[in-house]
Short mmCIF file of C-alpha atoms and ligand atoms in Angstrom, two decimals:
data_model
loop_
_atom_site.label_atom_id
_atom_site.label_comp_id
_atom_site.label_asym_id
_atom_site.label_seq_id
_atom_site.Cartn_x
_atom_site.Cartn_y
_atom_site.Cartn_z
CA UNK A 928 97.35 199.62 173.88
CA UNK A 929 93.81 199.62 172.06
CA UNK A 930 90.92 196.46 172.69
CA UNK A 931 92.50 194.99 170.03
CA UNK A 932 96.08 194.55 169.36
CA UNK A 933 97.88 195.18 165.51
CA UNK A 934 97.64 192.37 163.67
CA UNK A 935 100.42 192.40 160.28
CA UNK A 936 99.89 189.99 157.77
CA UNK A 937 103.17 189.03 155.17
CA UNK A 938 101.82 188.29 152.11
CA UNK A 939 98.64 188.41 150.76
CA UNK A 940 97.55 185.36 149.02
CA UNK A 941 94.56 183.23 149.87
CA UNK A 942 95.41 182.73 153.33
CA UNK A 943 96.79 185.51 154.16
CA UNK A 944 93.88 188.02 152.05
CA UNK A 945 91.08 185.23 153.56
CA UNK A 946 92.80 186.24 157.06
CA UNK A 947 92.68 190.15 156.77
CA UNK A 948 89.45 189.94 155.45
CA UNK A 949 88.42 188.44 158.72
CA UNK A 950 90.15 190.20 161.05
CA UNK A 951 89.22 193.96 159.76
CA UNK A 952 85.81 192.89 160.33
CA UNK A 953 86.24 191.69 163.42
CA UNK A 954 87.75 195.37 164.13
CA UNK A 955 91.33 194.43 164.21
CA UNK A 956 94.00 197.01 162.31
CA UNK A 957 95.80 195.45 160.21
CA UNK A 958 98.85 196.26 158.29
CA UNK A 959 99.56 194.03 154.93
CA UNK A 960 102.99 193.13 153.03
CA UNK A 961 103.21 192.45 149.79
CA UNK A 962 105.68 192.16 147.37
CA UNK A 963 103.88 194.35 144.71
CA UNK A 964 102.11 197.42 145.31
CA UNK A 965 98.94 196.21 142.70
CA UNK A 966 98.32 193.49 145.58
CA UNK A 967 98.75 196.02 147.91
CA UNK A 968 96.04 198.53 146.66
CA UNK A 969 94.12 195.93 146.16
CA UNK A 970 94.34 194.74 149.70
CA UNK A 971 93.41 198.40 150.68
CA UNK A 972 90.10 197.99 148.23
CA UNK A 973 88.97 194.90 149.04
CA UNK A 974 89.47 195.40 152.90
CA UNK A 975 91.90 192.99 154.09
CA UNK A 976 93.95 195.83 155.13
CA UNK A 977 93.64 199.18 156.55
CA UNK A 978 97.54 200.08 155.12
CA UNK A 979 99.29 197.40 153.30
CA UNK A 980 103.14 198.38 151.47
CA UNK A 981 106.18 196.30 150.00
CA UNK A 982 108.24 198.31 153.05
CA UNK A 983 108.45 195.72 155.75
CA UNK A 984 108.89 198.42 158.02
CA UNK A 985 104.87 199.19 158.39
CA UNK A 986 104.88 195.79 160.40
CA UNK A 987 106.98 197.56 163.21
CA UNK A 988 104.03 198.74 164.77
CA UNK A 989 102.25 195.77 165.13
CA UNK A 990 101.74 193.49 168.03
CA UNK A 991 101.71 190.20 166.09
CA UNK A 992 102.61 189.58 162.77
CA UNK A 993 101.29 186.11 160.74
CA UNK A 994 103.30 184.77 157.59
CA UNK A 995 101.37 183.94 155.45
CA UNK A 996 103.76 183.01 152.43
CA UNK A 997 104.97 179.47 151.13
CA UNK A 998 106.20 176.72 152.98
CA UNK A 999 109.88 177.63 151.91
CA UNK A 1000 109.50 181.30 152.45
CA UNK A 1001 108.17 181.39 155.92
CA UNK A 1002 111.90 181.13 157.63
CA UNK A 1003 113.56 183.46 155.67
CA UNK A 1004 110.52 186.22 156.31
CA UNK A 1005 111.15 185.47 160.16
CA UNK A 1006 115.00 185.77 159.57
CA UNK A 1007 113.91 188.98 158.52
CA UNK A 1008 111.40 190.26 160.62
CA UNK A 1009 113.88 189.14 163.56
CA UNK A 1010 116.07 191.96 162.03
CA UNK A 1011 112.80 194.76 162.34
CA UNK A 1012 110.68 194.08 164.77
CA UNK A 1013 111.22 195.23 168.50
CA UNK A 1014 111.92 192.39 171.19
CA UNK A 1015 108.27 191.07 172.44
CA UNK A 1016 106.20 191.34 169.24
CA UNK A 1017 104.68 187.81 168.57
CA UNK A 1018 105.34 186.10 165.38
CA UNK A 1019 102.87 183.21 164.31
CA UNK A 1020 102.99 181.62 161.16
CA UNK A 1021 100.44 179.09 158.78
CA UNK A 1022 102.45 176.99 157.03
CA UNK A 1023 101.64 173.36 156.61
CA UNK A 1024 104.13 171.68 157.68
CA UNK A 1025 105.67 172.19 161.32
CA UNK A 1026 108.40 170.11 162.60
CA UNK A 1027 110.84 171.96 160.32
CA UNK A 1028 110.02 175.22 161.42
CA UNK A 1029 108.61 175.46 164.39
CA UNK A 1030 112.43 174.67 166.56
CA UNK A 1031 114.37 177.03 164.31
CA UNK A 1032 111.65 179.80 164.07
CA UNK A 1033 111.52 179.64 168.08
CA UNK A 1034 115.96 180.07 167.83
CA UNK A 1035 115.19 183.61 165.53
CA UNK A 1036 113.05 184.67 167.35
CA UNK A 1037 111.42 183.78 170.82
CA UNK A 1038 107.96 184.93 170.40
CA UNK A 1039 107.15 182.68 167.90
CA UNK A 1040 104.03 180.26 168.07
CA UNK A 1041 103.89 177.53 165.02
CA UNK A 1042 100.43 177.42 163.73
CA UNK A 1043 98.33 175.81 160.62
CA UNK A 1044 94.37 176.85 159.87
CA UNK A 1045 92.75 173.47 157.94
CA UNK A 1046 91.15 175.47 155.26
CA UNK A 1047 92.03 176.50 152.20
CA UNK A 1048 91.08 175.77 148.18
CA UNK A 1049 92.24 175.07 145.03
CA UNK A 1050 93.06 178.52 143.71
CA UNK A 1051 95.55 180.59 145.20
CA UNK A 1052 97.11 184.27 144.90
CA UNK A 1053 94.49 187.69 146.70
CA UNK A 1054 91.94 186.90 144.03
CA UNK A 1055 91.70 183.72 145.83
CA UNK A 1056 90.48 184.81 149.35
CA UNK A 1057 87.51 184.46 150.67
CA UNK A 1058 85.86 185.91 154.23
CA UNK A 1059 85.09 183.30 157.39
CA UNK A 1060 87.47 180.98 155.37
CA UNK A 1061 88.58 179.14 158.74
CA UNK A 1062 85.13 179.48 160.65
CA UNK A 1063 84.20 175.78 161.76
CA UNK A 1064 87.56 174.28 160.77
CA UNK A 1065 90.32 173.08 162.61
CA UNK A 1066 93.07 175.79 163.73
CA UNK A 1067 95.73 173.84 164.72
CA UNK A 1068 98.55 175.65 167.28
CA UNK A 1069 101.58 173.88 167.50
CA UNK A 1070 103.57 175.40 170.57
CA UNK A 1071 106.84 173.48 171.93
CA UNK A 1072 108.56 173.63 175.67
CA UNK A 1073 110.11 177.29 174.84
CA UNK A 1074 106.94 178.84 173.22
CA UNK A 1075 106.31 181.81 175.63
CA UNK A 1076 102.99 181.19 177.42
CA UNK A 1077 102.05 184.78 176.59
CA UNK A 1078 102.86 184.70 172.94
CA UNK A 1079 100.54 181.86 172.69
CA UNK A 1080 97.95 183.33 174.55
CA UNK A 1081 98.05 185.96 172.42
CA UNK A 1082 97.57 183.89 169.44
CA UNK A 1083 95.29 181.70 170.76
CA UNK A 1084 93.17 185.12 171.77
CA UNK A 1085 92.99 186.52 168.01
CA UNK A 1086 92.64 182.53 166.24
CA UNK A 1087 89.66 181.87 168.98
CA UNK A 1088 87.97 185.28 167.06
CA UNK A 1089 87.66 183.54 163.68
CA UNK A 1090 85.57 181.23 164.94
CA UNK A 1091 88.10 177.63 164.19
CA UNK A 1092 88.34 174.25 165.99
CA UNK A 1093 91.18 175.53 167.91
CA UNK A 1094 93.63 172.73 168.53
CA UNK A 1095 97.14 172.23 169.90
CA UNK A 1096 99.69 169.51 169.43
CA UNK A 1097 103.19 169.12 168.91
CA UNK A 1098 104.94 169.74 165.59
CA UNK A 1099 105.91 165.83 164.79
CA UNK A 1100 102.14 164.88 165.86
CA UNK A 1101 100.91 167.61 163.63
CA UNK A 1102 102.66 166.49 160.44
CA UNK A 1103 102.20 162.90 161.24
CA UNK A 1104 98.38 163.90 161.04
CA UNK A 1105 98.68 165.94 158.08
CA UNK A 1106 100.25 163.50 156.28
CA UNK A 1107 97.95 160.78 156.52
CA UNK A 1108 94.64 163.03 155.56
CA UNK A 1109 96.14 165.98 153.99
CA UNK A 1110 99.30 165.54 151.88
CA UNK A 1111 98.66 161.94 151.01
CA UNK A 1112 95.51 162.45 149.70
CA UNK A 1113 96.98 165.21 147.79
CA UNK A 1114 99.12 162.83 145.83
CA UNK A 1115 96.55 159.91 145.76
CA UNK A 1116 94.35 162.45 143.97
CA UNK A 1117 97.13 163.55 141.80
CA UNK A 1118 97.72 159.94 140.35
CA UNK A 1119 94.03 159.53 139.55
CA UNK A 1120 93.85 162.77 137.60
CA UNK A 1121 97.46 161.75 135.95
CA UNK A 1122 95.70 158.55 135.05
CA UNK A 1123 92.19 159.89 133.91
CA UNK A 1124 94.38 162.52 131.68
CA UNK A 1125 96.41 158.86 129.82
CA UNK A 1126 93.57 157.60 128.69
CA UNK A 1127 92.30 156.94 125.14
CA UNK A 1128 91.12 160.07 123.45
CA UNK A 1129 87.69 158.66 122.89
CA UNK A 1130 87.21 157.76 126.02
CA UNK A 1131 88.76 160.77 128.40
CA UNK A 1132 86.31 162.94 125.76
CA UNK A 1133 83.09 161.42 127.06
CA UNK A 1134 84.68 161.35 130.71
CA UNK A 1135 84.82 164.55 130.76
CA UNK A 1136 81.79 165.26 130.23
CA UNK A 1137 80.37 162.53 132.35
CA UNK A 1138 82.58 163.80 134.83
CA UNK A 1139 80.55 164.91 137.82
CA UNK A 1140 80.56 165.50 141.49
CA UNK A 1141 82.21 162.21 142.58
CA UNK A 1142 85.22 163.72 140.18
CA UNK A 1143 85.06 166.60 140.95
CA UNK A 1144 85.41 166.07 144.75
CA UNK A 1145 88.25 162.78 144.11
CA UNK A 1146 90.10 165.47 141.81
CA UNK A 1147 90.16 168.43 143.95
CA UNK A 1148 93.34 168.53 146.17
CA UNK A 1149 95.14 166.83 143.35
CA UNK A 1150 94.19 169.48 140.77
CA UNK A 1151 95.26 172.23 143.21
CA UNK A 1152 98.23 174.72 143.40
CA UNK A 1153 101.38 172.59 142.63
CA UNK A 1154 103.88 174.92 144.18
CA UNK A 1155 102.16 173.82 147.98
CA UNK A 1156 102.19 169.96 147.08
CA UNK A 1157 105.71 170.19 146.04
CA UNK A 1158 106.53 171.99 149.64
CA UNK A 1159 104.69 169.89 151.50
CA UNK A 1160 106.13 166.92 149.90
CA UNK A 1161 109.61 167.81 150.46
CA UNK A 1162 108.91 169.58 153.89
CA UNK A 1163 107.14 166.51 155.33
CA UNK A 1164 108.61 163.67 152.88
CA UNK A 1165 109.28 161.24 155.10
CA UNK A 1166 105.89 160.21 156.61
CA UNK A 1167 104.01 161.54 153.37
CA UNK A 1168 106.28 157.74 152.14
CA UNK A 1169 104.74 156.17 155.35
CA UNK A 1170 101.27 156.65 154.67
CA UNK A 1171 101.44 156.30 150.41
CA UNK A 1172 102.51 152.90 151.59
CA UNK A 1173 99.61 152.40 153.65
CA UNK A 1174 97.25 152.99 150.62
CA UNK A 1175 99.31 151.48 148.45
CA UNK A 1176 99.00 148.06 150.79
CA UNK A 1177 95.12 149.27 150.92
CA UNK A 1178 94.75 149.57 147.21
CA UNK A 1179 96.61 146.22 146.38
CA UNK A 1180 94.02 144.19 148.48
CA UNK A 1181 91.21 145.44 146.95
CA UNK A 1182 92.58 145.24 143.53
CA UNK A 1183 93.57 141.16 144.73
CA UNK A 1184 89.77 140.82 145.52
CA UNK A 1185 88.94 142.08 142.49
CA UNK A 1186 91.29 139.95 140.55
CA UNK A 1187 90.34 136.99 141.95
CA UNK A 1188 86.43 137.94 141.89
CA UNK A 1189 86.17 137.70 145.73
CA UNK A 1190 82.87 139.78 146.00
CA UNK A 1191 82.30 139.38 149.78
CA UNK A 1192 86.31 140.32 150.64
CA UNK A 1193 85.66 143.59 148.11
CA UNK A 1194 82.20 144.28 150.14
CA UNK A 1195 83.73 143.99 153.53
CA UNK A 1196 86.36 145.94 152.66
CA UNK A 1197 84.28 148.59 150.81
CA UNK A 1198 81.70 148.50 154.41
CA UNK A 1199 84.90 148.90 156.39
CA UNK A 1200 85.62 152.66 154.62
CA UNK A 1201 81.96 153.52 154.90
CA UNK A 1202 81.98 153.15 158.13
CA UNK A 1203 85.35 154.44 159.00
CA UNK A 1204 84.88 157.83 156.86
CA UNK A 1205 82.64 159.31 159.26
CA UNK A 1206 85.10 159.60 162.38
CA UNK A 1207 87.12 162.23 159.81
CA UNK A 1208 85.00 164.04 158.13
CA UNK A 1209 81.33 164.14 159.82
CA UNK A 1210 82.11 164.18 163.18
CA UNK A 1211 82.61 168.00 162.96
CA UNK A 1212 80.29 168.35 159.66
CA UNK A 1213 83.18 169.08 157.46
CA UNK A 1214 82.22 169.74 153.70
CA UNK A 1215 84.42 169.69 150.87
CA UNK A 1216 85.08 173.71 149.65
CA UNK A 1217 85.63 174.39 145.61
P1 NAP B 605 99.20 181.72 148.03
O1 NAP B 605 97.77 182.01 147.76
O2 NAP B 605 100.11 181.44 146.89
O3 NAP B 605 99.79 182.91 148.92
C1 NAP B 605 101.12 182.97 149.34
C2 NAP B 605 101.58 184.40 149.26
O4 NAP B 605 102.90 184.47 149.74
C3 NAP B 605 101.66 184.93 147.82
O5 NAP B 605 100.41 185.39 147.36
C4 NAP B 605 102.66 186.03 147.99
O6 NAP B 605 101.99 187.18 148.46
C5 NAP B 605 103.55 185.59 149.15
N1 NAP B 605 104.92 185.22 148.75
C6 NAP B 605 106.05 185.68 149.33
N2 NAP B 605 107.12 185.16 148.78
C7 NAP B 605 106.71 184.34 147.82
C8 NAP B 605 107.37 183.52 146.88
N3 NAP B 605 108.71 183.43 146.83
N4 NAP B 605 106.61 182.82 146.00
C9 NAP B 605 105.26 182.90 146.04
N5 NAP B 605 104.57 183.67 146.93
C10 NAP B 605 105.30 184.39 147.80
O7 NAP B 605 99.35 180.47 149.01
P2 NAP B 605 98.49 180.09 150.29
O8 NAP B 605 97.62 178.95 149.91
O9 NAP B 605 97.89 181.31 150.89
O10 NAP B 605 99.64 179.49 151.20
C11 NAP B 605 100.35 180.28 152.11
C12 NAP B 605 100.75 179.42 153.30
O11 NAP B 605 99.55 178.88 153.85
C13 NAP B 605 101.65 178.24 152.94
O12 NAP B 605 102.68 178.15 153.89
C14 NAP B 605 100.74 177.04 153.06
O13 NAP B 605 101.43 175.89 153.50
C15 NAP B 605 99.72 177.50 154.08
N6 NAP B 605 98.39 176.88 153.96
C16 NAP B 605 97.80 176.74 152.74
C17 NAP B 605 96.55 176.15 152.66
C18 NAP B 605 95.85 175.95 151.34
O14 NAP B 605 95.00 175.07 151.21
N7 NAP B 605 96.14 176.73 150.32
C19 NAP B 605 95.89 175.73 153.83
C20 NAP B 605 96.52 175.95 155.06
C21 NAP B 605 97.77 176.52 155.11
P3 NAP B 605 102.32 188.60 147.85
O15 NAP B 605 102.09 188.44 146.36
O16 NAP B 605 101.35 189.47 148.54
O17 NAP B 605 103.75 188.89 148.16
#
């Protein structure tokens, strides 16, 4: 076995390009799937892979394989890399969501470890990728009583090399979490670009070129690829609900201060999410990406 061991990334969108990027640097070799040979050459070019193919069968030399493909995909591609790879060779995935996967995945195929990098962007597909995507963000691994110790190890040993807030917690924590500052702000931000797009002509023309940072940043998880807000809607549904209630009960008090012109209830309230916006997002000196 080299320093290093084979790393095989399936499919080669922004996560998964952003990841071989990353890891070939690092020194890893890494073997890509795609499922068209243009992404594949291009993988070769651009370095995210040293050999990358639509044959599955490349990965059968690697040591551990990430999915990289949507939320809905990432089962089936372990259903079949259960069928090629030999016993032992540890499977790790990205997907957003966990508690859905993370039991069955484990069934397939026993050297699986759940995982889910914080990072990400608007824009999807190869073109999309981007290197030291998940340096300084939170890598979160999501490993459950039958996760072999060494599987995760191994994981944890290639993750810790990208330079993330490694994490662990268990898949229902994990998509509690997400839900509340990840897939509801997702929809939140939806609405208000739904609503800024039903306005009068005349005035969405000047908004939008008025339209500046604050927008830009309210707008961006909202405006981003559809396909992963539908998944993650209908992969974590249920306490995505719990916490668009929450706002909505948020949003309907400061609207009732507003309609009844009670300026110090609509300053307290605005004081309390000025002051409670730091312990998410400046503790660790996030920044919002493009
Ligand atoms: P993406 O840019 O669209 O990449 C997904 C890749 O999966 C595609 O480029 C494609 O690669 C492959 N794929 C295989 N089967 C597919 C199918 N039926 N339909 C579409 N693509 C298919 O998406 P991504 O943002 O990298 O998301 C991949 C995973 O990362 C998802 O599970 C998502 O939950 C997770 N994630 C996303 C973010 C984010 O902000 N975007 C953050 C953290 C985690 P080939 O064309 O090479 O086959």
């Amino acid at each position: 076995m080299q320093e290093f061991p084979i790393v095989g990334i399936v499919g080669l969108g922004l996560i998964g390009g952003s990841l071989g990027l990353d890891l070939t640097r690092l020194g890893y070799r890494v073997l890509g799937v795609s499922r068209h040979s243009a992404t594949c050459s291009a993988a070769c070019r651009l370095g995210m892979a040293h050999l990358a193919s639509t044959d599955w069968r490349i990965l059968t030399r690697a040591e551990i394989v990430f999915t990289c493909v949507p939320i809905d995909q990432t089962l089936p591609s372990i259903e079949h890399l259960a069928q090629l790879l030999p016993p032992g060779v540890v499977i790790t995935d990205v997907a957003s969501v966990k508690e859905a996967l993370v039991a069955p995945a484990t069934q397939y195929w026993p050297w699986f470890v759940g995982g889910h990098p914080m990072a990400g962007g608007a824009q999807q597909g190869i073109q999309a990728a981007v290197p030291r995507l998940f340096q300084g963000r939170p890598y979160v691994l999501t490993p459950i009583a039958q996760t072999k110790s060494h599987a995760l190890a191994l994981v944890e040993s290639v993750v810790q090399r990208l330079e993330p807030h490694l994490l662990h917690c268990d898949p229902r924590a994990h998509d509690q979490a997400v839900a509340l500052i990840s897939h509801t702000p997702v929809y939140v931000s939806a609405a208000l670009v739904l609503a800024a797009g039903h306005t009068e002509p005349e005035t969405r023309q000047l908004a939008q070129q008025l339209a500046s940072t604050g927008f830009a940043d309210t707008s961006r998880v909202g405006g981003g690829n559809p396909q992963l807000g539908l998944q993650m809607a209908r992969y974590n549904r249920v306490h995505l609900l719990t916490h668009l209630q929450q706002y909505q009960r948020h949003l309907d008090q400061l609207k009732a201060a507003l309609l009844a012109e009670d300026w110090p209830q609509v300053e307290h309230l605005l004081a309390r999410a000025h002051d409670t916006r730091p312990g998410f997002v400046q503790a660790r000196g996030i920044i919002s990406p493009d």
